[in-house]
Structure formats: C-alpha cells, structure tokens
Amino acid sequence: MAQLLPCDSEGVCMVCKQKPLETETLVCRTCITPWHVPCLPIVPTTILDWECSDCSLPVDINHVADVPTPPIAGDLVSAIRAIENDTSLTDEEKAKKRQELVGGSSKTTAEPNSRRSNNGLPDLFDGSVNCSFCMQLPDRPVTTPCQHNFCLKCFEKWIKQGKRTCANCRAAIPAKMASNPRINSQMAAGIRMAKLARLQGAGGSSVPKVYHTVDNDERPDTAFTTERAKKTGKANACSGKIFVTIPKDHFGPISAENDPTRNRGVLVGDTWEDRMECRQWGAHFPHVAGIAGQSTHGAQSVALSGGYVDDEDHGEWFLYTGSGGRDLSGNKRTNKNQSFDQQFENMNEALRLSCRKGYPVRVVRSHKEKRSSYAPEEGVRYDGVYRIEKCWRKIGIQGHKVCRYLFVRCDNEAAPWASDFSGDRPRPLPIIEELKDAVDVTERKGDPSWDFDEEKGCWLWKKPPPLSKKPVNTVDPIDGSKIKVVKPKAKKASFKIKDRLLKEFGCNICRKVLASPITTPCAHNFCKACLEGAFSGQSYIRNRTTQSGRSLRTQKNIMKCPTCSIDIADYLQNPQVNREMMGMIESLQRKAEQMEESSEESSARSEEPSDKSDENRKSGEETEVPKPCDSSEKVSEETEENDVDPPEKRRKGADGKAVVNAEEHTDEAVVENK
C-alpha cells in the first residue's frame, strides 16, 4: 500500500526524501499542507480547491453532536466545516456544537467528574474550581481580577514565562499582582471545609495530634537547674511537681480539698523562693508572664513584679498595667521601653472579661517590685484574691497608650500587712485622677460573680464559677500519694457548615456571608454591593484648578481597599463576580440544609421507643436492689424512660414515701478523693 505522507516543514517530501520543484507541489486548501504530486497515489484532476485525503472524507451532519472524539483528523475538519456551513444554526449553537465535537458532550463528561474524588474531596467540587494548569483543586489559591483561580506555583510559573494575561480569559493581570501575588485565604478555607465535610460524611477523622508530655509523678519535688544551664539561677530550670488538684484555669482561692499533700490549701502570706516554686502550688502558673488567663475565658491570676513603670501599688487596691506594646523582634527577650500602643487583646482582653464578669483574680507579689511598700523582701508571696472594678486605656509615662486595671482586694483572709485578723469588707472605690483623660473605659454593669454575702459575712460565689477547659490534677484512687493529670471529657465537636460559613466566608464590611462575592487584587473578598457602596459617590479622576481659574492636569483618585492600604481604583471600574466562590458557597449552604434535615430525621427516630428498650425496662423493674434494708420496707427499682443518667434506686418506706438513692458513678475527668 502506497504511503500518504506530505512534505515536512522544510519542504522535503516524506516519501521520496527529495525537495520537489514548485511546479510539482500541490497545497491543500483546508490544512494548507504541501504535497509532492508524483508521490500521490491518485493524480488530482484539478489544481484549484484541491483537498488532501485527510480533509476530504465525508461526514454525517445530523450526528455531529453524537460523535465524542473523531478518530481521524479528516472527520474532525469536515465536521467543523459542516457546522460552519449549516445556516439553520446561530453563532452560539455553532460554537456549542464545535465545543462538543472537540471535547466530547458535556453530559457524558459530567458523570465521571461527579463520581471522581480529587484527593478525597467531596462531590460539591466537580472540577469548576480546579486550576487550569494542573487540573487539580488550587493549592494556595490565587484569584486574578477576572475571578479565575490558580495554584500559587502554577501562577508563578506562568508569570516567569513572561505572560501577563489570564490563562482562561486572556484578561490583563496587574503588574503589582504579577510581582507579588496574594493567596486568597477564604478560598483556601472553603477547600478545607470541603475536606472536613468529606471526612465527617465518611465517618473518618483527621490525623490525631501527638502530644509530648511528662507525667506529674515523674517530675521532681522541687525545681532545679540543669548542668547545661549557662546562666545562674534557674534560667533552664526543670519544672517540679504540681501539688494541688486544680486545673490551670481555676478561678478563686485554692481550698484545702484541692491540697492533698498538706490538706490546708494555699493561704494568704504563703511565700516561695521563686516563681517556679509558686507555680507548683497553683497560685500563679506562668513562671515568666505576669498574667495567667485566656481571652475567651477570663484571667485567673496576676503577678506584681515591677515590669511596668506605670504600676501603682496601694495594698488593698492597685493600678495594674496590661501586657504588650514592646518591641521583642530579633533575639530580644525583654525590653522595658514602650514602642507602640497596647490594645485590649489576648491577656489584656482576659483581664477585661474578668472585670465584666466579676471573677476573683489571685494576686502574687514579687520582691522585684522595688517601688512598692507592700512587696515582700525576698521571694514570691500570695496576697489573696482581688476583683477588677474598672479598666481603661490612657497615655502612659513613656508616651504610648497602655491598658490600665483597678484591682480591689476582696478576700476572706486578712492581708499580710494588716494588723487585724478579719478579712476584707466592701469598700468604696478610690478616686482615680487619670480616668479624666482615659478612653475605652469598661465598667461592670451586672452583679459580680464573686461578691460579699451579708448574711454569711464572707466573700463567696454568687454565680456558678466558669467550667474548666484544661486538664485537672486528681488524686490516684489506688495510691493516695500520687497525683495524676486527667483531661476533661471532651464532647465530639459536630461539623456545622452553617456556623462556619459566616466565619470562613464572611464579608469584611457587612460581616455576613458573602453575596455575589468579588475578590480584589490584594486577595480580600467582599460582597459586590458592599464594596460598591463603600466607594459610591467617589469619582475615579479628580479635576484640579488654580486660584486664578486655570485648569491643571487631572489626577487619579486613590481608593484604598477597606481591609488594607492597596489602591484598587483600577479594579473598581469593572469588578467581576467570583462565580467559582459563589458556587462553592451555594453548594455548602445546600449541604448544610441537607445535614440539618438528616439530623432532624435521626433525632425523631431516636425518640421513638423500641421493643428492646421496653423489654429492658420491664426486666429492670423486676430486679431487686442488692442493698440491706428493714423488713418493713419494700424495695423495688424503677427506671425513668429515656433517662441518660445512671438508674436511680427508689425504696418505698412504710409511710409510702419514695426514698431515692442515686447510683454512685465516676466521670473520666473527675476522680473522687477517698
């Protein structure tokens, strides 16, 4: 069989390996490929409008869309030509048929994409969010102004090739974005949510975290300095045992029941050698930081050690300065100079939360506080509990704003410097002169949790203390001399997409879930209406004139992003909606509705009593209680329906009244001290 091969790019025939003359060369009118006429198996009858064998094969126009991918190039070219010559089709229909002809029908490709799993992701990502380069979900996604998403590495490779247009729509990419692309954090958060939803739906869990801890029993009784310590003292000291059975977020004084070693608790006036030893008895757990607390839970204790020059100590009350405002960049471990303003965040927010709730705060004073007359001469001393009455911000001695707190003592024991034996009584608040120039003043509006009881004549919890969220030290029931750390029983956190949508896909202006989201070149996301409303009434060009009326050259108005200081004036002239992110949010909202409906159905099914539970209840009612009782008492055990607590044993006495004995049980997080 004769070979049908054209001439190559240099004009040499691929059959006879010779370069033909121009009179012996024939060019196809469709593919514009040169052919050597003597090497053709059939000599063409005409030279005008001649087509090669690849472009002259017939094709059925009626079945163009049914052909997924033509195996021969001639079929593809002829089919495209037939579509172009069909006058009954519009331009959009012709483009759609050409797309189906080249890439296959969209109906046939949608099914495998919906079933396919990209790295274990849920089905809500059907490929519409994939990067156009690697065809995978974007890793560290970068969103262009035309609202197309790419991987950061793929985008950087595209830019290094000298390309300055979008790979999808050929829209221009700003020079600032090309030189410094920004990661779209909310898009990355949406991908994480999809992965978590997939794991929750499949019943799986994420990789467990590995914690490296040292048991309390393996620690030494006292803190000591290692041989490798380069500095004197306890710079590299080993932490000793914790002798009290309280969690690290315990509020209020430490009572005798939390002191299994001495059975007396931590009393006012107890002194330790240093902060490491003070930590062992729970008065103040941090051995460096001056505030112990959590911004969402409150502050448990503070230490007065002369760290800030603004502190004022008056014994029964003192003015405390918050943390922060110092430059600790590089290898700086300490810095006594304020370099910027303090804010109500982190530990400062924890103190403000204790002020609002009225929680008691333990106070320890160190001998390092040289300006106070109430500081101990050596070591660290526990001085009881105080309550924060007010907090504010003011310009400090070093010229920057600092957070200030008014502590007032409210302990049942007398202060170490007091001459009487009685504890504190409610006293009027002192007059603070600096409150006149203060800002962000916070005062407690409701009743405090820790307050004085006139009937009992002591300070106590008027409201239940906040529940602990930290591991607690408990006494070993087998060996009473050992204290072990038990983590509280944590409830399995349910994945609520509806709650996390507001957190991950929230607009930075209206603080609601994004509606018609748009992504700026600086990778910040806003609702389209919110961003346009923020700059409504502002023109992009500013006209200038002199005092004499002569017009000057117009200037461009700078429109900064509401989140950062980058100019987005060019982008605001034609903002595009991020369709991929909008589809992602809609998919997650539908997923949340489906999960809520399924949870309601499961809860309704669980409320229906089963036959087995009825049989168990009947058998439980006939069970005798293995406990001695008087002959006059009839013992029967009754179990309430749908009772999740351990069963209660009820004894009917002679007078007909029910006497309840609840079964003793031990929780995983709390061990009874026997």
XYZ file of C-alpha atoms in Angstrom:
674
model
C 0.000 0.000 0.000
C 1.362 3.365 -1.009
C 2.187 5.770 1.800
C 0.178 9.041 2.058
C 2.680 11.494 3.532
C 3.015 15.232 2.795
C 6.108 17.381 2.730
C 7.723 18.377 6.012
C 8.295 21.899 7.340
C 11.468 22.302 5.212
C 9.618 21.338 2.009
C 11.162 17.829 1.656
C 8.793 15.057 0.607
C 8.449 12.459 3.368
C 8.000 9.652 0.782
C 10.840 10.133 -1.721
C 13.011 12.231 0.602
C 13.559 14.853 -2.136
C 12.695 18.515 -2.312
C 10.204 18.923 -5.145
C 10.002 21.846 -7.520
C 7.299 24.455 -7.170
C 5.540 23.098 -10.269
C 5.393 19.643 -8.632
C 3.956 20.908 -5.319
C 0.243 20.990 -4.538
C -1.198 22.720 -1.464
C -4.386 21.573 0.297
C -6.949 24.361 0.538
C -8.101 23.308 4.057
C -4.974 22.439 6.023
C -2.515 24.353 3.744
C -0.144 21.375 3.719
C 2.222 20.965 0.740
C 2.176 17.613 -1.114
C 4.510 16.101 -3.777
C 2.298 15.401 -6.816
C 4.357 12.463 -8.280
C 4.198 10.673 -4.912
C 0.391 10.847 -4.706
C -1.363 7.503 -5.409
C -4.065 9.274 -7.452
C -3.161 12.185 -9.691
C -5.566 15.112 -8.965
C -7.808 16.184 -11.807
C -7.887 19.827 -10.747
C -5.419 22.097 -9.007
C -7.931 24.686 -7.736
C -9.759 23.894 -4.457
C -7.913 20.616 -4.032
C -8.171 18.809 -0.671
C -5.896 16.156 0.671
C -7.157 12.750 1.765
C -7.315 13.810 5.424
C -9.636 16.731 4.667
C -11.900 15.191 2.005
C -13.606 12.341 3.938
C -17.410 12.697 4.185
C -19.312 13.107 7.499
C -22.976 12.973 8.527
C -24.161 16.388 9.713
C -27.140 15.007 11.668
C -24.890 13.001 14.022
C -22.183 15.559 14.668
C -23.016 16.004 18.389
C -23.137 12.236 18.956
C -19.522 11.764 17.903
C -17.421 12.010 21.119
C -13.982 12.299 19.523
C -13.355 11.562 15.815
C -10.523 9.059 15.400
C -9.313 10.630 12.141
C -8.341 14.238 11.666
C -10.268 14.368 8.409
C -13.543 13.638 10.174
C -12.931 16.459 12.650
C -12.143 19.053 9.972
C -15.047 18.001 7.790
C -17.449 18.045 10.733
C -16.346 21.537 11.734
C -16.782 22.692 8.140
C -20.255 21.164 8.007
C -21.231 23.005 11.176
C -19.979 26.292 9.736
C -21.962 25.765 6.516
C -25.212 24.986 8.361
C -27.312 28.146 8.002
C -30.025 26.958 10.403
C -27.711 27.311 13.430
C -26.925 30.509 15.263
C -23.400 31.531 16.200
C -23.877 30.331 19.815
C -25.234 26.961 18.657
C -22.339 26.572 16.226
C -19.837 27.338 18.987
C -21.544 24.846 21.309
C -21.519 22.093 18.659
C -17.866 22.754 17.875
C -17.042 22.514 21.596
C -18.972 19.237 21.923
C -17.267 17.905 18.825
C -13.755 18.694 20.027
C -14.055 17.882 23.729
C -16.975 15.458 23.782
C -20.506 16.003 25.063
C -20.813 17.778 28.417
C -23.440 15.245 29.530
C -21.098 12.334 29.072
C -18.210 14.011 30.893
C -20.210 15.275 33.855
C -20.887 11.808 35.264
C -17.280 10.663 35.725
C -16.350 14.095 37.102
C -19.109 13.904 39.698
C -18.035 10.422 40.765
C -14.338 11.223 40.757
C -12.693 12.152 44.037
C -9.893 14.689 43.960
C -7.624 13.803 46.860
C -10.585 12.694 48.977
C -12.675 15.844 48.414
C -16.473 15.879 48.430
C -18.597 15.828 45.301
C -19.524 19.528 45.569
C -16.239 20.319 43.748
C -16.993 18.947 40.296
C -13.969 20.498 38.627
C -15.267 24.026 38.190
C -12.819 25.361 40.781
C -9.801 23.412 39.505
C -6.627 25.168 38.471
C -6.418 25.480 34.676
C -2.782 24.383 34.650
C -2.618 21.278 36.872
C -6.384 20.479 36.717
C -6.455 19.967 40.486
C -8.029 21.957 43.280
C -5.876 25.060 43.820
C -3.088 24.695 46.347
C -2.555 28.101 47.958
C -5.145 29.608 45.586
C -4.519 32.920 43.831
C -7.536 34.763 42.398
C -6.996 37.116 39.466
C -9.095 40.296 38.986
C -11.120 38.384 36.368
C -12.093 35.982 39.216
C -10.210 32.879 37.992
C -8.324 30.725 40.492
C -4.895 29.145 40.095
C -2.324 27.443 42.287
C 0.352 29.783 43.555
C 3.168 27.723 41.992
C 1.326 27.379 38.684
C 0.642 31.113 38.623
C 4.284 31.946 39.357
C 5.464 29.620 36.555
C 3.041 31.320 34.169
C 4.367 34.762 35.139
C 8.021 33.650 34.800
C 7.317 32.751 31.177
C 6.616 36.424 30.527
C 2.843 36.035 30.354
C 0.815 38.951 31.747
C -2.672 37.745 30.849
C -5.075 35.293 32.465
C -4.714 31.752 31.153
C -8.501 31.373 30.937
C -9.889 34.608 29.524
C -6.707 36.474 28.439
C -7.606 39.437 30.642
C -4.686 41.622 31.689
C -3.044 40.882 35.050
C -1.953 43.967 37.057
C 1.779 44.416 37.358
C 1.619 44.591 41.151
C -0.207 41.260 41.315
C 2.230 39.667 38.887
C 5.203 40.712 41.018
C 3.581 39.906 44.375
C 0.598 37.516 44.112
C -1.595 37.243 47.211
C -3.177 33.998 48.434
C -6.978 34.004 48.703
C -7.325 32.758 52.277
C -11.101 32.420 52.126
C -10.901 30.182 49.067
C -8.346 28.038 50.888
C -10.681 27.916 53.896
C -13.503 26.711 51.651
C -11.342 23.853 50.398
C -10.505 22.912 53.982
C -14.206 22.947 54.868
C -14.896 20.653 51.926
C -12.239 18.213 53.093
C -13.626 18.248 56.625
C -17.161 17.714 55.337
C -15.942 14.731 53.343
C -14.255 13.234 56.387
C -17.343 13.783 58.537
C -19.588 12.275 55.887
C -17.364 9.214 55.511
C -17.177 8.749 59.268
C -13.467 9.384 59.334
C -11.410 11.758 61.400
C -8.392 13.911 60.885
C -4.897 12.853 61.838
C -4.670 12.908 65.639
C -2.224 15.314 67.202
C 0.707 13.893 69.114
C 1.370 15.481 72.500
C 4.682 15.013 74.257
C 4.036 15.410 77.969
C 5.702 14.428 81.209
C 3.609 12.804 83.916
C 3.316 14.712 87.146
C 4.713 11.780 89.165
C 7.876 11.689 87.061
C 8.724 15.292 87.863
C 10.996 16.178 90.771
C 9.585 17.525 94.005
C 11.393 20.835 93.551
C 12.526 22.751 90.502
C 16.239 22.547 89.860
C 18.802 23.965 87.458
C 20.310 21.610 84.901
C 24.059 21.248 84.484
C 23.842 22.696 80.994
C 22.404 25.976 82.269
C 24.602 28.800 81.048
C 23.153 31.420 83.365
C 22.975 31.462 87.103
C 19.740 30.877 88.897
C 17.002 28.911 87.163
C 17.180 30.097 83.581
C 16.969 26.499 82.315
C 15.189 25.073 85.332
C 13.184 21.874 85.283
C 9.553 22.237 86.348
C 8.691 20.379 89.523
C 5.524 18.549 90.551
C 2.166 20.264 90.817
C 0.973 19.623 94.374
C -2.585 20.948 94.054
C -5.525 19.323 92.276
C -6.768 22.314 90.288
C -6.775 22.947 86.553
C -4.754 25.809 85.124
C -7.913 27.859 84.538
C -9.169 27.593 88.133
C -10.726 30.808 89.458
C -10.646 31.962 93.053
C -8.708 30.794 96.116
C -7.235 27.293 96.420
C -9.070 25.478 99.221
C -7.984 22.580 101.435
C -9.833 19.986 99.380
C -7.504 20.822 96.463
C -4.399 20.284 98.630
C -3.997 16.533 99.237
C -0.395 16.951 100.420
C -0.920 19.388 103.333
C -4.742 19.431 103.478
C -4.872 23.176 104.156
C -4.852 24.870 100.757
C -2.883 27.927 99.735
C -3.205 30.565 102.460
C -2.612 34.284 102.304
C 1.000 35.016 103.183
C 2.476 31.783 101.775
C 5.927 32.583 100.403
C 8.028 30.696 97.898
C 11.588 31.043 96.762
C 10.771 31.975 93.173
C 8.081 31.820 90.507
C 8.900 28.194 89.664
C 8.037 27.088 93.195
C 4.979 29.350 93.195
C 3.821 27.503 90.090
C 3.961 24.166 91.880
C 1.259 25.322 94.311
C -1.002 26.817 91.636
C -1.042 30.407 92.913
C 0.295 31.677 89.563
C 1.120 29.092 86.904
C 3.206 31.105 84.361
C 6.789 31.383 85.551
C 7.575 34.351 83.234
C 4.332 36.033 82.123
C 2.595 38.349 84.547
C -0.975 37.437 83.532
C -2.499 33.954 83.553
C -5.705 33.687 81.561
C -7.495 33.184 78.265
C -9.120 35.906 76.172
C -12.413 33.974 75.898
C -12.442 32.576 79.447
C -11.024 35.230 81.767
C -7.910 35.850 83.861
C -7.148 33.690 86.886
C -4.078 35.368 88.444
C -1.571 38.195 88.032
C 1.919 38.844 89.355
C 3.268 42.214 90.512
C 6.982 42.129 89.718
C 7.851 45.684 88.621
C 7.645 45.056 84.894
C 5.924 48.362 84.008
C 6.703 51.810 85.365
C 3.013 52.811 85.296
C 2.020 50.364 88.069
C 0.782 51.881 91.353
C 0.506 49.657 94.427
C -1.596 50.793 97.420
C -2.015 47.449 99.149
C -5.791 46.922 99.314
C -6.050 48.316 95.788
C -3.581 48.880 92.981
C -3.448 50.038 89.366
C -2.143 47.318 87.077
C -0.731 47.797 83.563
C -1.560 45.324 80.798
C 0.895 43.415 78.653
C 2.291 44.198 75.213
C 3.428 47.363 73.492
C 7.093 46.392 73.486
C 9.347 45.515 70.565
C 10.620 41.941 71.027
C 11.836 41.398 67.462
C 15.043 39.546 66.783
C 16.623 37.918 69.814
C 15.209 40.382 72.331
C 13.816 38.533 75.336
C 12.951 41.608 77.359
C 12.521 45.276 76.608
C 11.402 47.848 79.160
C 10.696 50.575 76.608
C 7.227 51.005 75.127
C 7.321 51.235 71.319
C 3.609 51.098 70.393
C 0.154 51.268 71.962
C -1.395 48.421 73.923
C -4.740 47.002 72.836
C -7.451 45.010 74.596
C -6.431 41.670 73.120
C -5.032 38.353 74.318
C -4.209 38.627 78.032
C -5.476 42.202 78.251
C -8.835 41.008 76.942
C -8.794 38.219 79.540
C -8.468 40.803 82.317
C -11.257 42.888 80.822
C -13.511 39.812 80.662
C -12.856 39.136 84.363
C -13.775 42.762 85.023
C -17.104 42.405 83.223
C -17.976 39.097 84.887
C -16.668 39.990 88.345
C -14.374 36.955 88.665
C -11.858 36.771 91.543
C -8.219 37.086 90.480
C -5.369 35.677 92.573
C -2.511 38.139 93.150
C 1.112 37.348 93.961
C 3.769 39.958 94.687
C 7.458 39.520 93.931
C 10.469 41.039 95.628
C 11.426 42.507 92.236
C 8.772 45.217 92.701
C 11.111 47.766 94.308
C 8.709 50.729 94.103
C 6.021 49.133 96.282
C 5.948 49.215 100.080
C 3.786 46.067 100.099
C 6.152 43.790 98.174
C 7.993 41.056 100.136
C 11.655 41.459 100.924
C 12.505 38.176 99.189
C 10.767 35.500 97.185
C 7.172 35.493 95.926
C 4.174 35.897 98.251
C 0.484 35.086 97.779
C -1.655 38.073 98.863
C -5.190 36.741 98.285
C -7.855 37.417 95.659
C -8.777 40.763 94.137
C -11.566 41.885 91.830
C -11.173 44.166 88.798
C -13.642 47.032 89.115
C -12.703 49.168 86.090
C -10.373 49.096 83.109
C -9.413 51.748 80.572
C -6.653 52.980 78.298
C -4.548 56.090 78.749
C -1.238 57.538 77.583
C 1.487 56.104 79.784
C 4.678 57.595 81.129
C 6.642 56.550 78.032
C 4.237 58.274 75.615
C 2.187 55.301 74.357
C -1.271 54.114 75.335
C -1.396 51.375 77.953
C -4.250 49.277 79.337
C -4.999 50.021 82.987
C -6.930 47.963 85.547
C -8.217 48.874 89.004
C -7.810 45.896 91.380
C -9.618 45.963 94.757
C -8.988 43.293 97.396
C -11.933 41.018 98.317
C -10.537 38.102 100.324
C -11.859 36.421 103.472
C -8.361 36.336 104.986
C -6.524 39.359 106.288
C -3.766 40.872 104.185
C -0.157 40.043 105.160
C 0.500 43.694 106.034
C -2.743 44.187 108.013
C -2.782 44.292 111.815
C -6.291 42.854 112.287
C -7.458 39.262 111.766
C -10.645 39.880 109.822
C -10.884 39.770 106.061
C -11.963 42.467 103.668
C -15.314 44.234 103.650
C -16.923 46.015 100.714
C -15.268 49.406 100.465
C -15.899 52.463 98.266
C -13.783 52.677 95.146
C -10.830 55.074 95.258
C -10.814 58.239 93.180
C -8.612 57.764 90.124
C -7.441 61.059 88.635
C -6.241 59.573 85.364
C -9.780 58.492 84.443
C -10.457 62.053 83.244
C -8.229 61.581 80.191
C -8.948 57.862 79.760
C -10.501 56.196 76.708
C -12.199 52.817 76.207
C -13.440 52.787 79.806
C -15.093 49.491 80.798
C -17.187 49.038 83.942
C -19.205 46.087 85.155
C -22.917 46.566 84.552
C -24.416 43.467 86.177
C -23.878 41.763 89.519
C -20.400 40.262 90.017
C -19.903 36.507 90.186
C -17.719 36.820 93.314
C -19.382 39.081 95.903
C -19.865 39.632 99.645
C -22.775 37.860 101.366
C -24.201 39.974 104.198
C -25.951 37.023 105.864
C -22.896 34.772 105.988
C -20.451 37.647 106.357
C -17.946 36.374 103.814
C -16.996 36.524 100.160
C -18.323 33.685 98.018
C -19.542 32.740 94.565
C -22.906 34.376 93.908
C -22.967 32.806 90.457
C -21.552 29.419 89.435
C -17.838 29.667 88.591
C -16.909 29.091 84.935
C -16.322 25.482 83.964
C -12.751 24.392 83.422
C -11.432 23.697 79.938
C -7.997 22.460 80.996
C -6.680 19.108 82.306
C -7.073 18.693 86.058
C -4.793 17.046 88.596
C -6.586 14.309 90.538
C -5.558 12.020 93.360
C -4.916 8.431 92.346
C -7.674 6.314 93.978
C -5.274 3.368 94.400
C -2.269 5.256 95.747
C -3.333 8.419 97.563
C 0.194 9.843 97.493
C 0.181 10.120 93.701
C -1.422 12.876 91.658
C -2.206 12.196 88.033
C -3.316 14.537 85.244
C -6.717 13.732 83.746
C -8.025 15.573 80.712
C -11.689 16.604 80.842
C -14.048 14.527 78.762
C -14.337 16.494 75.542
C -17.515 16.366 73.562
C -17.124 15.424 69.933
C -17.425 18.651 68.006
C -20.049 18.362 65.315
C -19.270 19.840 61.929
C -21.780 22.624 61.375
C -21.248 24.104 57.953
C -23.875 26.751 58.572
C -21.947 28.116 61.557
C -18.583 28.060 59.809
C -19.844 29.741 56.648
C -20.023 33.059 58.471
C -16.527 32.583 59.854
C -14.745 31.461 56.683
C -16.816 33.243 54.006
C -17.712 36.463 55.772
C -17.649 39.853 54.109
C -15.166 42.234 55.728
C -17.682 45.094 55.513
C -21.126 43.726 56.468
C -19.785 40.740 58.475
C -22.284 38.409 56.804
C -21.944 35.512 54.383
C -20.692 36.731 51.030
C -23.404 37.548 48.473
C -22.139 37.973 44.892
C -18.530 37.773 46.137
C -15.730 39.663 44.417
C -12.020 39.221 45.090
C -9.737 42.255 44.921
C -6.153 42.044 43.591
C -4.983 42.119 47.216
C -6.893 38.815 47.812
C -9.642 40.263 50.015
C -13.256 39.236 49.484
C -16.324 41.451 49.760
C -19.939 41.452 48.697
C -20.248 43.310 45.410
C -22.938 45.608 46.786
C -20.919 46.341 49.937
C -17.744 47.255 48.047
C -19.564 49.422 45.529
C -21.483 51.112 48.346
C -18.258 51.873 50.213
C -16.985 53.919 47.260
C -20.303 55.266 45.989
C -20.223 58.946 45.092
C -16.461 59.000 44.537
C -15.067 59.732 41.096
C -12.036 57.985 39.656
C -10.485 61.251 38.403
C -10.014 64.469 40.373
C -10.072 67.762 38.491
C -7.683 70.466 39.697
C -7.714 74.219 39.149
C -5.563 77.062 40.347
C -6.770 80.066 42.297
C -6.836 82.057 39.100
C -9.150 79.526 37.478
C -6.606 77.852 35.198
C -7.216 74.105 34.944
C -4.402 71.740 35.802
C -3.738 68.163 34.857
C -6.284 65.752 36.307
C -5.190 63.299 38.949
C -6.345 59.790 39.680
C -8.175 59.317 42.970
C -6.658 56.698 45.261
C -9.263 54.246 46.542
C -7.792 52.020 49.220
C -9.068 48.545 49.988
C -11.301 48.547 53.117
C -9.022 45.913 54.656
C -5.543 47.011 53.576
C -3.912 50.096 52.065
C -3.594 48.860 48.470
C -5.115 51.056 45.759
C -7.959 49.247 43.936
C -9.264 52.159 41.849
C -8.498 50.430 38.540
C -10.223 47.264 39.695
C -13.359 49.118 40.811
C -14.002 50.383 37.316
C -15.148 46.901 36.246
C -15.401 44.470 39.196
C -16.259 40.879 38.286
C -18.191 38.434 40.469
C -16.203 35.391 41.569
C -18.524 32.736 40.145
C -16.455 29.853 41.453
C -16.580 31.086 45.044
C -20.282 31.879 44.749
C -20.958 28.338 43.548
C -18.894 26.981 46.403
C -20.888 28.948 48.993
C -24.199 27.843 47.468
C -23.062 24.219 47.496
C -22.040 24.440 51.146
C -25.368 26.042 52.039
C -27.246 23.216 50.342
C -25.025 20.735 52.161
C -25.831 22.417 55.482
C -29.561 22.209 54.813
C -29.288 18.522 53.947
C -27.308 17.828 57.129
C -29.898 19.654 59.238
C -32.728 17.676 57.663
C -30.921 14.380 58.224
C -30.148 15.291 61.850
C -33.816 16.141 62.469
C -34.886 12.809 60.994
C -32.363 10.888 63.107
C -33.439 12.708 66.280
C -37.084 11.931 65.505
C -36.238 8.266 65.059
C -34.271 8.143 68.309
C -37.265 9.481 70.242
C -39.420 6.526 69.186
C -39.171 3.798 71.839
C -38.038 0.395 70.577
C -39.259 -3.022 71.642
C -35.884 -3.908 73.103
C -35.827 -0.874 75.354
C -39.330 -1.794 76.601
C -38.157 -5.301 77.445
C -35.100 -3.931 79.228
C -37.247 -1.584 81.279
C -39.571 -4.405 82.265
C -36.665 -6.602 83.292
C -35.162 -3.671 85.198
C -38.351 -3.099 87.131
C -38.364 -6.705 88.358
C -34.711 -6.581 89.516
C -34.172 -6.489 93.264
C -31.853 -3.932 94.826
C -28.765 -5.613 96.358
C -28.807 -3.450 99.490
C -29.835 -4.374 103.024
C -32.978 -2.728 104.300
C -35.514 -3.052 107.081
C -38.128 -5.767 106.896
C -40.842 -3.123 106.873
C -39.534 -1.614 103.640
C -40.449 -2.980 100.247
C -37.608 -2.486 97.799
C -38.170 -2.023 94.065
C -36.078 -0.441 91.403
C -37.729 1.915 88.934
C -36.079 3.428 85.899
C -37.397 6.514 84.186
C -37.986 6.323 80.453
C -35.371 7.932 78.219
C -33.090 8.613 81.192
C -29.499 9.066 80.032
C -28.143 9.252 83.598
C -27.396 6.107 85.624
C -30.572 4.470 87.028
C -31.940 5.666 90.319
C -32.892 3.215 93.062
C -36.088 4.106 94.873
C -37.067 2.500 98.148
C -40.642 2.682 99.307
C -40.783 3.157 103.022
C -43.514 2.151 105.409
C -45.146 5.558 105.160
C -45.455 5.189 101.382
C -42.892 7.892 100.532
C -40.183 7.157 97.987
C -36.584 7.344 99.160
C -34.148 7.896 96.280
C -30.613 6.505 96.244
C -28.704 7.545 93.114
C -26.022 5.126 91.974
C -22.532 6.444 92.512
C -20.570 6.888 89.321
C -17.188 8.338 88.431
C -16.621 10.627 85.463
C -13.500 10.274 83.378
C -12.405 13.801 84.144
C -13.098 13.794 87.899
C -11.896 11.131 90.330
C -13.421 11.094 93.809
C -10.969 11.714 96.602
C -11.340 8.961 99.145
